[in-house]
Amino acid sequence: ASSLWPRSHHRRCTPSLRSYAVGPQRKFEPRSARTRQVPGELPHTPMASFTQKTNPYKHLSGRETTLLTHLQPATPSIAASDAFYAVPYRSGGGGPVYIGRLDQTSKVEPAEALSNCVQGHKAEVKAVAFSPFHSALLATGGEDCRVRIAANVEDPSKESLEVGAHGSGVRCLQFHPAAEHVLLSASNDGSWATWDVASELNRAASIHTGKLDAAVTHVDWNRSTFAASCRDRTLRCVDVRTGAVAWSSVPHGGARAFRAVFASRIEHCVLSVGSATSGGREVSLIDVRKPDAVVARAVIDAQSGDVLSHWDEDSGLLWCVGRGDRVMRRFECTSSAITQGATWRSEQAACTSFCALPHKLRDVMDLEVFKCLRLTTSTVDTASFRVVRTEDHKAFFNDDIFGETRSRFPSTTAKRWAAGECPPSLTESCQPLGTKLLSERVVERKVLNTVVVNERRASEKEDRAKDDAAIDRLAQLADQFANANVNLSMGGNGVDAQVQDTGDVESDEWDDSD
């Protein structure tokens, strides 16, 4: 057919997909129901309501700064508190961990690097974690199968204390978000343990231990249970009290490692990031009441590398970054759907790992909703994201964005938690003292342009009517004056105007014969 008809004919006759797109249809209204426009007035448009709810996280602006340069990380792992950050450092031997301050920008000098490192491990460190209640309390786990604690990283010269050991290399560490000094560790052989790492004790005590059927790559706390992401593509929820697996699920079809987190403040939900069956990376939403089925999925991209994630419970956003990528993605999650938001691309080097900073470090008056650290092959960068709003919003505390957040104080101790107590995390407001709430501000009602124009036109019409009335009154007075003073130009003697002979000769009276 292509040899019989020219290309222009095919372009005219081939149906376009756009021609079959169904757009929004305009509702038909009878002529009597349509709004009639008054002559001389602008058409009236209804004013939008000020209470209309929109998504405040739809538009976020990202900023980044560099904290540390010339770093040589041993493994792609990073952790941070509200004052310090820790990165495994590459050296000649052992497993030192470099300690940096968040309020300082510096450059790593090889001759002085070890003086800023916490020592103690005999092999490379694979996992680091800070306590959420003590900014200087650091836990480390390495290839030497040891779990160690540095009680005060502000003085790196002190060697860390050994907590315990696993049968294989330690891969995961996480402090309990509500109980003080409770640490969870998991290793490459599937074993896991909880520890009481009270800083006032010279040694830590083991609380619970157990072992799973596969290597554990990531853990996440939820009260007295934790989600274990295992190498056999199975997600297991473990009850630390009994050591039994409460439920299990297969969130992804790909063979690469995945990471699952409890979506706190969204009831019965777990979010997992990993590789899809047909390639690429995806986000899966699982209902713990029916773990055999995946409620929703969302495609991240078509890459095949590992993907890291962090669930921000205050904003309801899941932040994802691929290992070796510059792009950060965010997903808005509910109990039944996952919606991908806009992406942000860093101008720095590719990211190898990242961690979220505590919420107390956010500048809420500048509308900063998320802040994190990005680890590259040689630097540590800070990335922060702010809600895009007008400047007048920054004079108030935006309580529609910043609600109650996790408190900096624990809700229970390690001994009480080990005895069976498990209260929820304490919450507190992040509103600075002396600031006013955005919801309590007095908003001046905006008047429509049509109303203003009509009022101005009515005022101008009234002014013109007054001017016309004044001119008419002056004309009447002039007529009355003229009628009462007819011979005013003759001196006002009451004599009628008449022609008087002055003796002058007019031009028509001149005669040349005289």
XYZ file of C-alpha atoms in Angstrom:
514
model
C 0.000 0.000 0.000
C 2.908 2.327 0.615
C 3.912 2.051 -3.043
C 0.430 3.057 -4.264
C -0.238 6.078 -2.107
C 2.031 9.008 -1.252
C 3.163 9.702 2.296
C 0.918 12.742 2.576
C -2.097 10.504 1.962
C -1.070 8.219 4.818
C -0.660 11.185 7.113
C -4.165 12.353 6.241
C -5.830 8.956 6.404
C -3.998 7.261 9.290
C -6.073 7.754 12.435
C -4.245 9.465 15.298
C -4.442 8.232 18.847
C -5.255 11.758 19.927
C -8.469 11.652 17.922
C -9.764 8.895 20.191
C -8.860 10.626 23.460
C -11.939 11.427 25.472
C -11.703 14.828 27.130
C -13.945 16.483 29.679
C -17.357 17.156 28.160
C -19.085 20.494 28.724
C -22.370 20.137 30.527
C -25.343 21.376 28.506
C -27.468 24.004 30.158
C -30.713 25.427 28.803
C -30.726 29.049 27.799
C -33.015 29.934 30.697
C -30.586 28.455 33.225
C -27.570 30.367 31.986
C -26.417 33.426 33.837
C -27.466 36.592 32.062
C -24.911 39.349 31.855
C -26.086 42.847 32.731
C -25.103 45.364 30.032
C -22.168 47.504 31.099
C -20.934 45.012 33.740
C -18.106 42.511 33.615
C -19.016 38.800 33.742
C -19.080 37.486 37.313
C -16.779 34.583 38.233
C -17.204 32.756 41.562
C -14.432 33.263 44.119
C -12.427 30.205 45.183
C -12.819 29.120 48.778
C -9.921 29.789 51.141
C -10.542 26.464 52.913
C -9.875 24.389 49.804
C -7.384 21.624 50.670
C -4.489 21.046 48.311
C -1.413 18.859 48.522
C 1.322 20.988 50.138
C 4.069 18.541 49.094
C 3.340 18.692 45.382
C 6.031 21.312 44.773
C 9.257 21.078 46.787
C 12.508 22.923 46.166
C 15.790 21.169 46.926
C 19.054 22.661 48.131
C 22.376 21.021 48.836
C 25.657 21.886 50.522
C 28.891 19.970 51.028
C 29.948 19.098 54.573
C 33.025 16.950 54.044
C 35.448 16.422 51.155
C 38.339 14.066 50.364
C 36.701 11.224 52.296
C 37.551 7.584 51.621
C 34.558 5.487 52.759
C 35.239 1.824 53.416
C 31.622 0.743 52.861
C 28.515 2.595 51.609
C 27.012 3.249 55.023
C 26.228 6.460 56.908
C 24.288 7.427 60.035
C 23.572 10.759 61.732
C 22.239 12.205 64.966
C 21.291 15.808 65.712
C 24.975 16.746 66.153
C 27.250 14.127 64.534
C 27.492 11.800 61.553
C 29.481 8.573 61.168
C 30.985 6.913 58.081
C 33.170 3.751 57.973
C 36.650 4.903 56.991
C 39.114 3.099 54.734
C 42.502 2.606 56.349
C 45.358 0.121 56.438
C 43.635 -2.244 58.882
C 40.796 -2.652 61.331
C 37.464 -0.926 61.065
C 37.688 2.757 62.024
C 34.586 4.936 61.800
C 35.029 8.591 60.890
C 33.092 11.047 63.085
C 32.119 14.468 61.762
C 30.091 17.365 63.107
C 26.993 18.638 61.332
C 27.766 22.273 62.161
C 31.209 22.211 60.509
C 32.446 21.926 56.939
C 35.869 20.352 56.659
C 38.319 18.431 54.537
C 39.721 15.042 55.483
C 43.472 15.166 55.937
C 44.941 11.632 55.684
C 47.482 12.352 58.416
C 44.784 13.481 60.862
C 41.865 11.296 59.764
C 42.422 8.486 62.277
C 42.386 10.961 65.158
C 38.730 11.641 64.287
C 37.826 7.948 64.062
C 36.322 5.580 66.613
C 38.419 2.405 66.844
C 37.652 -1.071 68.097
C 36.727 -3.361 65.194
C 39.238 -5.737 63.648
C 37.569 -5.751 60.221
C 35.562 -3.380 58.051
C 32.446 -1.863 59.571
C 29.270 -2.600 57.599
C 26.581 -0.957 59.724
C 26.375 2.188 61.881
C 23.457 3.609 63.901
C 22.980 6.529 66.318
C 20.630 6.492 69.282
C 17.541 8.703 68.721
C 17.737 9.926 72.339
C 21.495 10.385 72.850
C 23.278 12.238 70.077
C 26.747 10.925 71.004
C 25.802 7.220 71.411
C 26.908 5.210 68.352
C 26.518 1.506 67.565
C 28.719 -0.225 64.979
C 28.769 -3.703 63.449
C 31.411 -5.208 61.203
C 32.808 -8.178 59.371
C 34.460 -9.359 62.596
C 30.935 -10.421 63.720
C 31.075 -7.953 66.609
C 28.583 -5.310 67.738
C 30.244 -2.413 69.561
C 29.112 0.775 71.305
C 30.835 4.176 71.446
C 29.276 5.977 74.423
C 30.638 9.405 73.478
C 31.745 10.013 69.900
C 32.655 13.583 70.812
C 35.886 12.057 72.144
C 36.909 9.568 69.415
C 40.117 8.651 71.257
C 38.157 6.320 73.552
C 37.837 2.806 72.173
C 34.332 1.470 71.733
C 32.933 -1.251 74.007
C 31.912 -4.670 72.733
C 28.218 -5.504 73.055
C 28.130 -9.012 71.678
C 28.843 -11.185 68.677
C 27.049 -13.040 65.888
C 28.053 -16.112 63.956
C 28.670 -14.070 60.796
C 29.240 -10.503 59.679
C 26.816 -7.929 61.087
C 24.719 -6.266 58.375
C 21.942 -4.353 60.185
C 21.675 -2.154 63.269
C 18.751 -0.082 64.510
C 17.826 1.495 67.849
C 14.274 1.206 69.137
C 12.310 4.396 68.372
C 10.525 4.455 71.772
C 12.543 2.414 74.303
C 15.818 3.860 75.523
C 19.071 1.913 74.940
C 17.383 -0.979 73.084
C 19.421 -2.039 70.038
C 18.528 -4.578 67.339
C 21.246 -6.290 65.310
C 21.100 -8.867 62.499
C 23.818 -10.721 60.642
C 24.566 -12.454 57.395
C 23.730 -15.915 58.776
C 20.154 -14.946 59.673
C 20.707 -14.511 63.401
C 19.291 -11.504 65.221
C 19.482 -10.146 68.768
C 18.247 -7.277 70.926
C 20.601 -5.627 73.422
C 20.407 -3.323 76.412
C 23.265 -0.904 75.755
C 22.835 1.480 78.676
C 25.770 3.863 78.615
C 26.163 3.791 82.400
C 26.953 0.049 82.288
C 30.391 -1.290 81.461
C 28.870 -4.153 79.507
C 25.649 -4.690 77.579
C 23.113 -7.396 78.232
C 21.357 -9.516 75.642
C 17.555 -9.388 75.825
C 16.270 -11.603 72.993
C 17.941 -13.719 70.338
C 16.744 -15.714 67.360
C 17.603 -16.941 63.904
C 15.889 -16.823 60.529
C 16.232 -19.105 57.518
C 18.043 -16.557 55.349
C 20.511 -13.707 55.602
C 19.035 -10.405 56.805
C 19.835 -7.278 54.784
C 17.607 -4.715 56.496
C 15.484 -4.379 59.650
C 12.812 -1.922 60.817
C 11.204 -1.655 64.267
C 7.480 -1.629 65.075
C 6.756 -1.735 68.822
C 7.726 -5.309 69.875
C 8.143 -6.648 66.318
C 10.477 -5.896 63.455
C 10.390 -6.395 59.689
C 13.338 -8.397 58.349
C 14.206 -8.106 54.660
C 15.930 -11.385 53.786
C 18.097 -12.593 50.933
C 15.592 -15.260 49.857
C 13.228 -12.447 48.662
C 10.985 -13.004 51.692
C 9.826 -10.313 54.073
C 9.378 -11.654 57.600
C 7.743 -9.980 60.582
C 9.380 -11.296 63.757
C 7.945 -11.054 67.267
C 10.941 -10.471 69.530
C 9.046 -11.701 72.614
C 8.526 -15.203 71.246
C 11.063 -15.300 68.413
C 8.381 -16.553 66.016
C 7.593 -15.222 62.558
C 4.204 -13.513 62.777
C 3.715 -13.311 59.010
C 5.744 -13.386 55.799
C 5.376 -12.018 52.298
C 7.168 -11.825 48.952
C 6.888 -8.155 47.953
C 8.999 -8.294 44.770
C 9.707 -10.730 42.012
C 13.292 -9.665 41.367
C 16.293 -11.376 42.883
C 18.111 -8.291 44.213
C 18.050 -7.205 47.834
C 15.059 -5.156 48.986
C 14.246 -2.892 51.943
C 10.927 -2.887 53.791
C 9.733 -0.369 56.380
C 6.589 -0.029 58.464
C 4.570 2.945 57.231
C 3.933 4.406 60.659
C 0.764 6.522 60.978
C -0.749 4.495 58.132
C -2.484 1.576 59.765
C -1.520 -1.992 58.768
C 0.825 -0.894 55.965
C 4.361 -1.902 55.000
C 6.297 -0.267 52.154
C 9.042 -2.097 50.321
C 11.460 -1.061 47.564
C 13.204 -3.614 45.365
C 13.504 -5.077 41.880
C 10.522 -6.054 39.770
C 9.966 -9.361 38.011
C 10.293 -7.878 34.529
C 13.268 -5.678 35.444
C 13.520 -2.218 36.868
C 12.812 -1.078 40.392
C 9.476 -0.652 42.148
C 7.669 0.247 45.358
C 5.210 -2.261 46.835
C 2.473 -1.643 49.395
C 1.517 -4.566 51.647
C -1.379 -4.888 54.071
C -0.154 -6.890 57.076
C -3.645 -8.358 57.512
C -3.340 -9.947 54.056
C 0.414 -10.268 53.458
C 0.066 -12.759 50.618
C -1.161 -10.080 48.202
C 0.386 -6.761 47.216
C -2.125 -3.910 47.508
C -0.385 -1.495 45.116
C 2.804 -1.100 43.120
C 4.582 1.897 41.632
C 7.480 1.882 39.182
C 10.584 3.770 40.291
C 12.675 3.495 37.116
C 14.117 0.952 34.687
C 17.492 0.593 36.431
C 18.669 -2.623 38.066
C 20.838 -1.448 40.979
C 20.025 -1.429 44.683
C 17.612 1.229 45.872
C 17.623 2.892 49.300
C 14.567 4.342 50.991
C 13.377 6.304 54.008
C 9.818 6.688 55.270
C 9.059 10.187 56.565
C 6.035 9.681 58.789
C 5.428 13.403 59.365
C 4.791 14.145 55.697
C 3.666 10.701 54.533
C 6.394 10.609 51.871
C 8.641 7.713 50.931
C 12.032 8.984 49.729
C 14.002 6.729 47.372
C 17.460 6.989 45.858
C 19.275 4.391 43.826
C 22.779 3.419 44.740
C 24.948 5.165 42.173
C 22.257 7.686 41.131
C 21.958 11.447 41.415
C 18.165 11.470 41.375
C 15.993 11.411 44.499
C 12.345 10.428 44.144
C 9.437 10.781 46.510
C 6.189 8.844 46.679
C 2.982 9.861 48.408
C 1.478 6.827 50.081
C -1.935 6.026 51.512
C -3.436 2.776 52.742
C -4.465 1.817 49.208
C -2.393 3.758 46.670
C 1.127 4.957 45.836
C 1.576 8.148 43.832
C 4.955 9.263 42.507
C 5.842 12.904 42.981
C 8.379 15.094 41.261
C 12.033 14.063 41.155
C 15.069 16.042 42.239
C 18.513 15.746 40.666
C 21.677 16.542 42.581
C 24.490 18.558 41.051
C 27.060 16.654 43.116
C 28.508 13.190 42.564
C 26.392 10.043 42.501
C 25.008 8.831 45.813
C 26.224 5.590 47.397
C 24.159 5.850 50.584
C 21.960 8.342 52.418
C 20.308 8.832 55.793
C 17.649 11.182 57.119
C 18.485 13.822 59.700
C 16.378 14.207 62.863
C 13.314 16.396 62.588
C 14.593 18.829 65.200
C 17.157 20.050 62.651
C 14.481 21.223 60.219
C 13.940 24.940 59.782
C 10.154 24.908 60.087
C 9.851 28.682 59.651
C 11.547 28.296 56.258
C 9.068 25.474 55.419
C 11.770 22.790 55.433
C 10.062 19.377 55.531
C 12.909 16.911 54.914
C 16.649 16.957 55.403
C 19.179 14.202 54.743
C 22.842 13.387 54.215
C 24.150 12.001 50.916
C 27.301 9.895 50.908
C 29.340 9.809 47.695
C 32.687 8.223 46.914
C 34.554 11.188 48.411
C 32.122 13.666 50.008
C 29.272 14.029 52.471
C 26.542 16.404 51.259
C 23.433 17.837 52.867
C 20.182 17.904 50.901
C 17.123 19.752 52.191
C 13.645 20.169 50.716
C 11.211 23.016 51.306
C 7.571 23.593 50.482
C 7.065 26.302 47.869
C 4.793 28.997 49.310
C 4.588 32.768 49.319
C 6.725 34.830 51.676
C 3.812 35.858 53.884
C 3.426 32.208 54.957
C 6.898 32.250 56.499
C 5.797 34.776 59.104
C 3.585 32.067 60.646
C 4.033 28.503 61.824
C 2.422 26.407 59.095
C 0.498 23.976 61.280
C -1.145 22.419 58.212
C 2.279 21.002 57.263
C 4.069 20.483 60.566
C 2.003 18.433 62.974
C 3.022 16.434 66.002
C 6.391 14.702 65.610
C 8.273 12.076 67.605
C 9.657 13.364 70.866
C 13.351 13.457 71.719
C 12.583 11.678 74.970
C 11.971 7.916 75.321
C 8.633 6.549 76.470
C 10.154 3.686 78.463
C 13.459 2.170 79.569
C 15.202 -0.942 78.321
C 14.408 -2.894 81.505
C 10.712 -2.100 81.355
C 10.609 -2.894 77.654
C 12.315 -6.241 78.289
C 9.726 -6.968 80.984
C 6.908 -6.614 78.458
C 6.078 -2.921 78.500
C 5.800 -1.374 75.047
C 4.128 2.062 75.019
C 3.943 4.121 71.820
C 6.440 6.865 71.107
C 5.941 10.232 72.730
C 5.074 13.128 70.451
C 5.668 16.844 70.687
C 4.998 19.977 68.715
C 7.742 21.488 66.589
C 6.296 25.005 66.802
C 8.947 27.547 67.885
C 8.128 29.696 70.893
C 6.551 33.050 70.155
C 5.265 32.168 66.683
C 1.682 32.439 65.484
C -0.273 29.658 63.818
C -1.132 29.957 60.171
C -4.623 28.625 60.843
C -5.325 31.519 63.249
C -4.262 34.383 61.023
C -6.891 36.890 59.950
C -7.320 36.725 56.205
C -8.755 39.811 54.529
C -11.492 38.775 52.204
C -10.463 39.475 48.661
C -13.071 41.410 46.657
C -13.720 40.335 43.111
C -12.547 42.602 40.290
C -16.063 42.752 38.839
C -17.418 44.211 42.050
C -14.684 46.834 42.167
C -15.242 47.834 38.541
C -18.999 48.104 38.955
C -18.637 50.220 42.081
C -16.192 52.519 40.302
C -18.510 52.885 37.338
C -21.463 53.717 39.603
C -19.367 56.309 41.424
C -18.288 57.916 38.140
C -21.895 57.982 36.922
C -23.012 59.694 40.124
C -20.222 62.298 39.798
C -21.226 63.033 36.190
C -24.862 63.466 37.242
C -23.831 65.969 39.914
C -21.714 67.912 37.404
C -24.596 68.036 34.897
C -26.977 69.274 37.587
C -24.539 72.041 38.596
C -24.135 73.185 34.971
C -27.908 73.239 34.487
C -28.304 75.348 37.615
C -25.689 77.854 36.415
C -27.445 78.108 33.039
C -30.760 78.858 34.746
C -29.164 81.590 36.847
C -27.612 83.170 33.735
C -30.967 83.229 31.971
C -32.640 84.852 34.962
C -29.935 87.523 35.122
C -30.207 88.291 31.397
C -34.033 88.619 31.575
C -33.852 90.968 34.542
C -31.093 93.189 33.060
C -31.912 93.655 29.378
C -30.295 97.182 28.833
C -27.404 96.678 31.217
C -24.991 97.420 28.298
C -26.542 100.998 27.764
C -25.700 102.248 31.218
C -28.652 100.895 33.119
C -30.909 104.071 32.753
C -33.935 102.137 31.658
C -33.801 103.557 28.067
C -34.482 101.160 25.252
C -31.661 100.515 22.935
C -31.952 102.608 19.757
C -29.770 103.860 16.915
C -28.355 107.344 17.574
C -26.953 109.775 14.988
C -23.387 110.571 15.838
C -22.643 112.671 12.724
C -20.339 110.154 11.171
C -20.702 109.348 7.479
C -21.201 105.712 6.615
C -19.467 104.194 3.643
C -22.669 103.781 1.698
C -23.473 107.497 2.136
C -20.266 108.822 0.505
C -20.590 110.657 -2.875
C -17.586 111.628 -5.032
C -19.509 114.457 -6.747
C -19.524 116.528 -3.587
